mmCIF file with all atom_site columns, C-alpha atoms and ligand atoms in Angstrom:
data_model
loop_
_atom_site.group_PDB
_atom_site.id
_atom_site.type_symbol
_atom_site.label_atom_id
_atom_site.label_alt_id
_atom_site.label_comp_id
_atom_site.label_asym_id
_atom_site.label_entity_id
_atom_site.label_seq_id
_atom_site.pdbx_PDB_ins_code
_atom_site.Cartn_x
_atom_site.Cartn_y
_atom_site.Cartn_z
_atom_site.occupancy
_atom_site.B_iso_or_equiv
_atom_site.pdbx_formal_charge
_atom_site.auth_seq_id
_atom_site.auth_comp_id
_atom_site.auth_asym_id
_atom_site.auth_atom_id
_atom_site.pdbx_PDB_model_num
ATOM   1   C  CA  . UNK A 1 1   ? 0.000   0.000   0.000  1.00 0.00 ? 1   UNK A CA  1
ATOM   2   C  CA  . UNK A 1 2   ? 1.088   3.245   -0.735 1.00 0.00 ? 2   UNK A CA  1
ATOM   3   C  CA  . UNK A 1 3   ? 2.126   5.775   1.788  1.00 0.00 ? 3   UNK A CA  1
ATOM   4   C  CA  . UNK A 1 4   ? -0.091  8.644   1.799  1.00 0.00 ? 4   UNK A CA  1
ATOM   5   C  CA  . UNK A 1 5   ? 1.874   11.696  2.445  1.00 0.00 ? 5   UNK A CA  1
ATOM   6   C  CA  . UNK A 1 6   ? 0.968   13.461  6.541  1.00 0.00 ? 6   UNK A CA  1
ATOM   7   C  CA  . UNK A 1 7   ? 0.120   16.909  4.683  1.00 0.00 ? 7   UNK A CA  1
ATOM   8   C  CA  . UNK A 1 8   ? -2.125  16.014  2.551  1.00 0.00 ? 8   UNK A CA  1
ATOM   9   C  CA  . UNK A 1 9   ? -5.375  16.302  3.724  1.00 0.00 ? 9   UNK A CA  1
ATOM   10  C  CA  . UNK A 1 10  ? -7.949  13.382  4.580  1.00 0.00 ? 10  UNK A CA  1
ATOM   11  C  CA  . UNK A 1 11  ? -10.635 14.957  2.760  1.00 0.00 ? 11  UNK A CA  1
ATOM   12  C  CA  . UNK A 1 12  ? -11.097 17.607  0.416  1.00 0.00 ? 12  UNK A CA  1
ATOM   13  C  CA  . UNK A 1 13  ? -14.402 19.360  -0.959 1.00 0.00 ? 13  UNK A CA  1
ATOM   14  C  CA  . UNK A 1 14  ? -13.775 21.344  -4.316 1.00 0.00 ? 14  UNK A CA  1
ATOM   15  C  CA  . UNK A 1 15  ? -17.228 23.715  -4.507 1.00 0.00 ? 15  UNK A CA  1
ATOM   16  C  CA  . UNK A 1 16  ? -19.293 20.699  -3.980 1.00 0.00 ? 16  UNK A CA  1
ATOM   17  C  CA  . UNK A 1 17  ? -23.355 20.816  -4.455 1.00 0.00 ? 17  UNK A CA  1
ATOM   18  C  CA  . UNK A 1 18  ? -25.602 18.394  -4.238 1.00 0.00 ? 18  UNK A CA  1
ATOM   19  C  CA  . UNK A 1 19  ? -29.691 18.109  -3.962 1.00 0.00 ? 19  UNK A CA  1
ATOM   20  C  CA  . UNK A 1 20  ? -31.839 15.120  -2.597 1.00 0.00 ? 20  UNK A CA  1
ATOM   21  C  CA  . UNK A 1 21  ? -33.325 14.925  -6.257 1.00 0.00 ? 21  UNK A CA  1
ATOM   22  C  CA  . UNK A 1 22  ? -33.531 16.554  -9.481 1.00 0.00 ? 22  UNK A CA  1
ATOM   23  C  CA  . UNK A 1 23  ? -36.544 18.838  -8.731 1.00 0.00 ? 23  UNK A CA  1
ATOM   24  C  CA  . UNK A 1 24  ? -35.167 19.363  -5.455 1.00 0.00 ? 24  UNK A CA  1
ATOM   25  C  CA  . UNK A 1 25  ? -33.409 22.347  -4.086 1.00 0.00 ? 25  UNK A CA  1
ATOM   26  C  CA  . UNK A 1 26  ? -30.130 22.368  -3.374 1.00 0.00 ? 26  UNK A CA  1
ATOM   27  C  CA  . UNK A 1 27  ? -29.558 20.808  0.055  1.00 0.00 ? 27  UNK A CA  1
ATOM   28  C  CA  . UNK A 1 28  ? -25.664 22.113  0.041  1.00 0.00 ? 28  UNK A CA  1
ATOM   29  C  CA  . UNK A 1 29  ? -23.846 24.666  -2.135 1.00 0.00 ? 29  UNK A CA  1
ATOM   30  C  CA  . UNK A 1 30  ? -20.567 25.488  -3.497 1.00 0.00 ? 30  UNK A CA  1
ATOM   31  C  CA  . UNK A 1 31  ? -18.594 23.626  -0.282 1.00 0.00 ? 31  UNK A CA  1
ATOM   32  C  CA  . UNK A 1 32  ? -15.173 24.297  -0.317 1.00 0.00 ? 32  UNK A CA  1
ATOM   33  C  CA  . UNK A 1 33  ? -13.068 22.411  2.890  1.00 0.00 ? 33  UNK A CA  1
ATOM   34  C  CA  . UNK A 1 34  ? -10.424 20.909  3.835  1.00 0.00 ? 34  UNK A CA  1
ATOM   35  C  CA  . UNK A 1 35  ? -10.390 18.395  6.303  1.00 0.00 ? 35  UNK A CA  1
ATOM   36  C  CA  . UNK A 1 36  ? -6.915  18.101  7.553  1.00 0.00 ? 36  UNK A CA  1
ATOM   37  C  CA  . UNK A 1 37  ? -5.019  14.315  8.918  1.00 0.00 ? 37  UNK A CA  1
ATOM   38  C  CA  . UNK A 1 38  ? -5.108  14.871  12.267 1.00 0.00 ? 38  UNK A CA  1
ATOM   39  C  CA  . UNK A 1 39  ? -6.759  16.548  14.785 1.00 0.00 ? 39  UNK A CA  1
ATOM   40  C  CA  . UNK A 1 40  ? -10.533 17.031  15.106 1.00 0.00 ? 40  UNK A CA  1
ATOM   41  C  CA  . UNK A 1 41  ? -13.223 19.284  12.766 1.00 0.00 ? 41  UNK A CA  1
ATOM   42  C  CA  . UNK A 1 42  ? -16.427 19.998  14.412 1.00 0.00 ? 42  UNK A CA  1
ATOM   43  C  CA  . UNK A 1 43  ? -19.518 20.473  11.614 1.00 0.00 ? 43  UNK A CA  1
ATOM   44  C  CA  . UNK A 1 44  ? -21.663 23.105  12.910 1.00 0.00 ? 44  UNK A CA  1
ATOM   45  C  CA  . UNK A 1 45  ? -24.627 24.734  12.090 1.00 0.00 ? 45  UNK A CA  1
ATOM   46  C  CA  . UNK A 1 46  ? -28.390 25.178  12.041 1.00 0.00 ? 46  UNK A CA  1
ATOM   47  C  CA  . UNK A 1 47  ? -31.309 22.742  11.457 1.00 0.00 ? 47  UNK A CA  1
ATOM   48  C  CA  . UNK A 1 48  ? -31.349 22.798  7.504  1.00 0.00 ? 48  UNK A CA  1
ATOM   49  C  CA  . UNK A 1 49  ? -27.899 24.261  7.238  1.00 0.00 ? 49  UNK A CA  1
ATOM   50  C  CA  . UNK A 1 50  ? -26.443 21.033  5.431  1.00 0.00 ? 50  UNK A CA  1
ATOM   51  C  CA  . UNK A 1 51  ? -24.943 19.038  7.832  1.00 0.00 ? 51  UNK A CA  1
ATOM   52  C  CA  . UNK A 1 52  ? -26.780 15.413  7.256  1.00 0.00 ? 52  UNK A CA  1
ATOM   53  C  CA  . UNK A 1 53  ? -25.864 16.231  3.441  1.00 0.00 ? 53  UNK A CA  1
ATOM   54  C  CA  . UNK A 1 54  ? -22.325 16.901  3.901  1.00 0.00 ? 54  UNK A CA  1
ATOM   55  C  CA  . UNK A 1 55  ? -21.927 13.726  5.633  1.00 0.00 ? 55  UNK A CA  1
ATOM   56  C  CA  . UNK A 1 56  ? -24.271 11.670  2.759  1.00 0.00 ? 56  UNK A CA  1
ATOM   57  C  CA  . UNK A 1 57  ? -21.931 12.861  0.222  1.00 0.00 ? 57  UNK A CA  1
ATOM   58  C  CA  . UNK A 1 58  ? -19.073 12.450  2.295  1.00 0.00 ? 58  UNK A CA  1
ATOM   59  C  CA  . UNK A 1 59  ? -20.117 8.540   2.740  1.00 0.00 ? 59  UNK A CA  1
ATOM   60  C  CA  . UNK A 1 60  ? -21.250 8.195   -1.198 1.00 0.00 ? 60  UNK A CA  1
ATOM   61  C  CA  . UNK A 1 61  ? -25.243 8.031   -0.122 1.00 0.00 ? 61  UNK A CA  1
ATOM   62  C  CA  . UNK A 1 62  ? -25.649 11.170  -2.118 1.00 0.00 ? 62  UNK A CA  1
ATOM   63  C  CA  . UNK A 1 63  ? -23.923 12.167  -5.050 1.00 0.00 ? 63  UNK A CA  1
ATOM   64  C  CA  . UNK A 1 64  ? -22.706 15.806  -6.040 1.00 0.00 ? 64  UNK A CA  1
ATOM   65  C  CA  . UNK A 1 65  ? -24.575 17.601  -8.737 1.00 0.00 ? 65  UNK A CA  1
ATOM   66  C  CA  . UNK A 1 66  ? -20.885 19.637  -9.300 1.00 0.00 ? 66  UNK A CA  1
ATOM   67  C  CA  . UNK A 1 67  ? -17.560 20.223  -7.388 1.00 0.00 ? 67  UNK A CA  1
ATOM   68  C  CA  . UNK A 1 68  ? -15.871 16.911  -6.782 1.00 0.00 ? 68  UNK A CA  1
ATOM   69  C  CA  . UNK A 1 69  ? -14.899 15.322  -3.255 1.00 0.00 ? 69  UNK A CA  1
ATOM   70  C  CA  . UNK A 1 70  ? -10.910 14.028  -2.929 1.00 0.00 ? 70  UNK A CA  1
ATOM   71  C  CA  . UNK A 1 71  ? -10.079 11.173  -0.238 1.00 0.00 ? 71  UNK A CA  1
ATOM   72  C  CA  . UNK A 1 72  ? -6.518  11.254  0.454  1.00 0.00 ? 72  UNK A CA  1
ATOM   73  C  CA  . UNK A 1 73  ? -6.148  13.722  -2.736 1.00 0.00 ? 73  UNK A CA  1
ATOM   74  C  CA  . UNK A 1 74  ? -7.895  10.867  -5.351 1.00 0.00 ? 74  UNK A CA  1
ATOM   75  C  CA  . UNK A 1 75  ? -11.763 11.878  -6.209 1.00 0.00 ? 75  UNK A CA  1
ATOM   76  C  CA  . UNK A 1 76  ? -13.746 9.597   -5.272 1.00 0.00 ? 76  UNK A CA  1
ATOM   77  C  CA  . UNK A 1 77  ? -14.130 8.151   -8.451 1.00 0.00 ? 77  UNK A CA  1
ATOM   78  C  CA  . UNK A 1 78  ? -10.904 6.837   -8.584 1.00 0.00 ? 78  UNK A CA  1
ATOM   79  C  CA  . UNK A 1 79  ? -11.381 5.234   -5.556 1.00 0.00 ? 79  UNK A CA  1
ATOM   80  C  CA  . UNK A 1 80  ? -13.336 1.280   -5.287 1.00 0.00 ? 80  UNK A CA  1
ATOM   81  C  CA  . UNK A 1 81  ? -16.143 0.965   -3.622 1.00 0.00 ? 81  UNK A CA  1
ATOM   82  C  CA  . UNK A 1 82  ? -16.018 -1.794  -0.946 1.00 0.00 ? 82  UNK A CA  1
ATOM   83  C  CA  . UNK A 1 83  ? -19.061 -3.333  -2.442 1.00 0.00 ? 83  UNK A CA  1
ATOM   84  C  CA  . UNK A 1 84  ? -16.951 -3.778  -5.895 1.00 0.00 ? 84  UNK A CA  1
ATOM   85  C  CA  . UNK A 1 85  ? -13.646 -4.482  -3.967 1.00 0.00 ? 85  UNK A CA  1
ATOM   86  C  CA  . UNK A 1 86  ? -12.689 -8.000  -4.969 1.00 0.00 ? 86  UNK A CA  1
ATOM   87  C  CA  . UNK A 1 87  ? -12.765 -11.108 -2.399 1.00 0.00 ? 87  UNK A CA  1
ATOM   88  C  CA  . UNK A 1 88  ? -9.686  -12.555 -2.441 1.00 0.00 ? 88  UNK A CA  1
ATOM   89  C  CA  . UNK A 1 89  ? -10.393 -16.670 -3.232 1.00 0.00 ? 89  UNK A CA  1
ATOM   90  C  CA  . UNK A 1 90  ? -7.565  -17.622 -1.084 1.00 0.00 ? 90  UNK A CA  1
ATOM   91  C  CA  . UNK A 1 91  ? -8.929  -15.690 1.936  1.00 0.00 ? 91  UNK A CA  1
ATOM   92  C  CA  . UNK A 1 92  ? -9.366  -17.996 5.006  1.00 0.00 ? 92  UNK A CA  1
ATOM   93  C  CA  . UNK A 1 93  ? -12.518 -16.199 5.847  1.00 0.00 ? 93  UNK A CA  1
ATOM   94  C  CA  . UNK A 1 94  ? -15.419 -18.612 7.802  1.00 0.00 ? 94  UNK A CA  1
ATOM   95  C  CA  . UNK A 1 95  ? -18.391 -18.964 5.810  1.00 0.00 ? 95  UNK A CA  1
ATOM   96  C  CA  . UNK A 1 96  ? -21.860 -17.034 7.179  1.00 0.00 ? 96  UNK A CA  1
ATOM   97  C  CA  . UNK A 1 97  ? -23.627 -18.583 10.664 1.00 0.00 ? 97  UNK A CA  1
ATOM   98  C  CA  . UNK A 1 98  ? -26.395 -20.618 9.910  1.00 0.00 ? 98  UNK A CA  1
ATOM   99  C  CA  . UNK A 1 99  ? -29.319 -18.383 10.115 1.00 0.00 ? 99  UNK A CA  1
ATOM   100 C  CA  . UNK A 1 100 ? -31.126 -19.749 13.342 1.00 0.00 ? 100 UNK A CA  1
ATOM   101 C  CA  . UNK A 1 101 ? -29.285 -18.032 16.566 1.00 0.00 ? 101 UNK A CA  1
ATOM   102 C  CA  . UNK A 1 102 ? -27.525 -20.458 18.683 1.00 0.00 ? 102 UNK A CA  1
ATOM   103 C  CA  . UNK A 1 103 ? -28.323 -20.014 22.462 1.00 0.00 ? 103 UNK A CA  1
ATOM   104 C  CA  . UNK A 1 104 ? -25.369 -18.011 23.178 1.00 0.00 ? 104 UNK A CA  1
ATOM   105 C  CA  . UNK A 1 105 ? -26.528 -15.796 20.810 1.00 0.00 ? 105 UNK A CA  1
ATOM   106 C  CA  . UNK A 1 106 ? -30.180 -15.172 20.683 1.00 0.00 ? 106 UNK A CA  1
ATOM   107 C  CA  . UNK A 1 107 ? -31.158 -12.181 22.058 1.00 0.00 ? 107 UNK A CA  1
ATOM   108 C  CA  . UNK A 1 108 ? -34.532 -13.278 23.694 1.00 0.00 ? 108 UNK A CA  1
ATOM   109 C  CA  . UNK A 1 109 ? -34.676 -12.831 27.254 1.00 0.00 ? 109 UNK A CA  1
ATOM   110 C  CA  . UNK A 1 110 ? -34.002 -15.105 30.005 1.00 0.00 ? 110 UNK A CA  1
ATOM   111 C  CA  . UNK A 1 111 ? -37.119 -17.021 31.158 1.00 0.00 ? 111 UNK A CA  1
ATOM   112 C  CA  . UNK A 1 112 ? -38.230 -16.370 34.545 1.00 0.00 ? 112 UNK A CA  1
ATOM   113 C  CA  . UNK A 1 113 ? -39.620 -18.743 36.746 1.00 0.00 ? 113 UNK A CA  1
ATOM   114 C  CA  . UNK A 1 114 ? -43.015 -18.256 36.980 1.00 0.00 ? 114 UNK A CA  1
ATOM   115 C  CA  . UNK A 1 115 ? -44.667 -15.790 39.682 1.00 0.00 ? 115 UNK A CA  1
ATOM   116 C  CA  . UNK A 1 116 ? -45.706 -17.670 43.089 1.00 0.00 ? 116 UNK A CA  1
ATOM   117 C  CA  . UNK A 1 117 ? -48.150 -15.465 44.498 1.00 0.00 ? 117 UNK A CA  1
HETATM 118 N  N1  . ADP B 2 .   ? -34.685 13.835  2.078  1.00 0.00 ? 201 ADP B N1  1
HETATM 119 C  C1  . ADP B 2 .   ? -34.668 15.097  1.664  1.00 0.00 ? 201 ADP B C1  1
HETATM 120 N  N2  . ADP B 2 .   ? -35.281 15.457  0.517  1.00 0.00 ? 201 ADP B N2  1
HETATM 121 C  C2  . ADP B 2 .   ? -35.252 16.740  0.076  1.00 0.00 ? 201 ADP B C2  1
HETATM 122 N  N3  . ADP B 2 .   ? -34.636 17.758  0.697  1.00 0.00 ? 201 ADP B N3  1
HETATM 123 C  C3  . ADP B 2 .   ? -34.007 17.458  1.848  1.00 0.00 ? 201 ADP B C3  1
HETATM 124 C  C4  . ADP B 2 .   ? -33.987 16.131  2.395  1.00 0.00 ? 201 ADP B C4  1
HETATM 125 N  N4  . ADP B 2 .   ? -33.256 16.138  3.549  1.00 0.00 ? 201 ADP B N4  1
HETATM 126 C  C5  . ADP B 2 .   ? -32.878 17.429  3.718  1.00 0.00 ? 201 ADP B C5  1
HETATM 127 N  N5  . ADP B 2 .   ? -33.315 18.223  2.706  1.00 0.00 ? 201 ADP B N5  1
HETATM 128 C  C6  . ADP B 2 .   ? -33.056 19.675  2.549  1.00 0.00 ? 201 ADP B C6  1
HETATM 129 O  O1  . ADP B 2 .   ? -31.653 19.828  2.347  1.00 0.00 ? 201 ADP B O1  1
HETATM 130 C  C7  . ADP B 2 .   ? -31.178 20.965  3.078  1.00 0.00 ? 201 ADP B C7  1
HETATM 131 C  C8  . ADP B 2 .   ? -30.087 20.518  4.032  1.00 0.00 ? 201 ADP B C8  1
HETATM 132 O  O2  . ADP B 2 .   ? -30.662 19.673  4.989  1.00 0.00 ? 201 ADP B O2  1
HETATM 133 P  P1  . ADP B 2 .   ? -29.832 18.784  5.999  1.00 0.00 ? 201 ADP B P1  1
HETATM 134 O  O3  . ADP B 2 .   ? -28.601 18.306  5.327  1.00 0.00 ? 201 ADP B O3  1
HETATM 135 O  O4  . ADP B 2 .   ? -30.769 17.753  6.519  1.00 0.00 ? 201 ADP B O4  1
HETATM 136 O  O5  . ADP B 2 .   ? -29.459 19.852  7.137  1.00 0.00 ? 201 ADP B O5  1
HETATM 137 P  P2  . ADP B 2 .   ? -28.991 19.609  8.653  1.00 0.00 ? 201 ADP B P2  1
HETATM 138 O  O6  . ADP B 2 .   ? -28.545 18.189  8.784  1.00 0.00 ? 201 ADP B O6  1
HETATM 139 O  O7  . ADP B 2 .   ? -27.882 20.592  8.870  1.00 0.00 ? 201 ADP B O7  1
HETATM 140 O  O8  . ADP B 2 .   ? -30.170 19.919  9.498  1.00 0.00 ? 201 ADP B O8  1
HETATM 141 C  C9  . ADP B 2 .   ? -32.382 21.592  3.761  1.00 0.00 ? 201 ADP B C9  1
HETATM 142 O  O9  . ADP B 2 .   ? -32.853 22.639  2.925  1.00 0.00 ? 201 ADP B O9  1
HETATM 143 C  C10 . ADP B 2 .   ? -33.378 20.464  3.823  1.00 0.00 ? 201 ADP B C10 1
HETATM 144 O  O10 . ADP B 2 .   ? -34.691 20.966  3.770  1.00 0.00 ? 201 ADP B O10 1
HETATM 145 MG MG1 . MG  B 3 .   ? -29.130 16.614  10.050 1.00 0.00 ? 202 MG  B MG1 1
#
């Protein structure tokens, strides 16, 4: 894997908009940011302000309608998706539980014992 440089930003927004539909309004407009390696970014603002749609586009749900978002300073379209990642056929991985929950991990109660008065 290659070694992704400590300056270069996580995440970068290039005037990024984006609407929940194509006769919608748009939910967020012309974002520019920069979301730096380390250290902690806070998203603030009012109800409506943008915030659940920064974070769909930021996590693919919602795509933008211009501007282009960069993960480690690739767009995004360069990037897989884990759903299209390949399975390596060597991997040692355990195949699925059966679908019926085993005792130790049902998540039904406990029975009681029943009431004596
Ligand atoms: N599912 C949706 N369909 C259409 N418009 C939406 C939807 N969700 C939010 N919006 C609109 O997108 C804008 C941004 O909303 P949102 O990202 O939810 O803001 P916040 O999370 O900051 O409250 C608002 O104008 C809101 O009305
Ligand atoms: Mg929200």
């Amino acid at each position: 894997m290659t070694k992704v440089p400590d300056e270069l930003p996580a995440l970068r927004l290039k005037n990024v908009s984006a609407s929940y539909g194509p006769d919608q309004k748009a939910a967020v407009q012309g974002i520019h940011l920069t979301i730096p390696r380390h250290g902690h970014t806070a998203i603030v603002g009012p109800s409506g302000a943008g915030k659940t749609a920064l974070f769909s586009l930021i996590l693919r749900f919602l795509e933008p309608t211009r501007g282009e978002l960069l993960l480690d300073g690739r767009p995004y379209r360069a990037h897989t998706t884990p759903t299209s990642a390949p399975v390596s056929p060597t991997s040692n991985r355990t195949p699925p539980s059966s679908p019926t929950p085993s005792a130790e991990t049902s998540c039904s109660p406990t029975p009681r014992p029943p009431r004596t008065s």
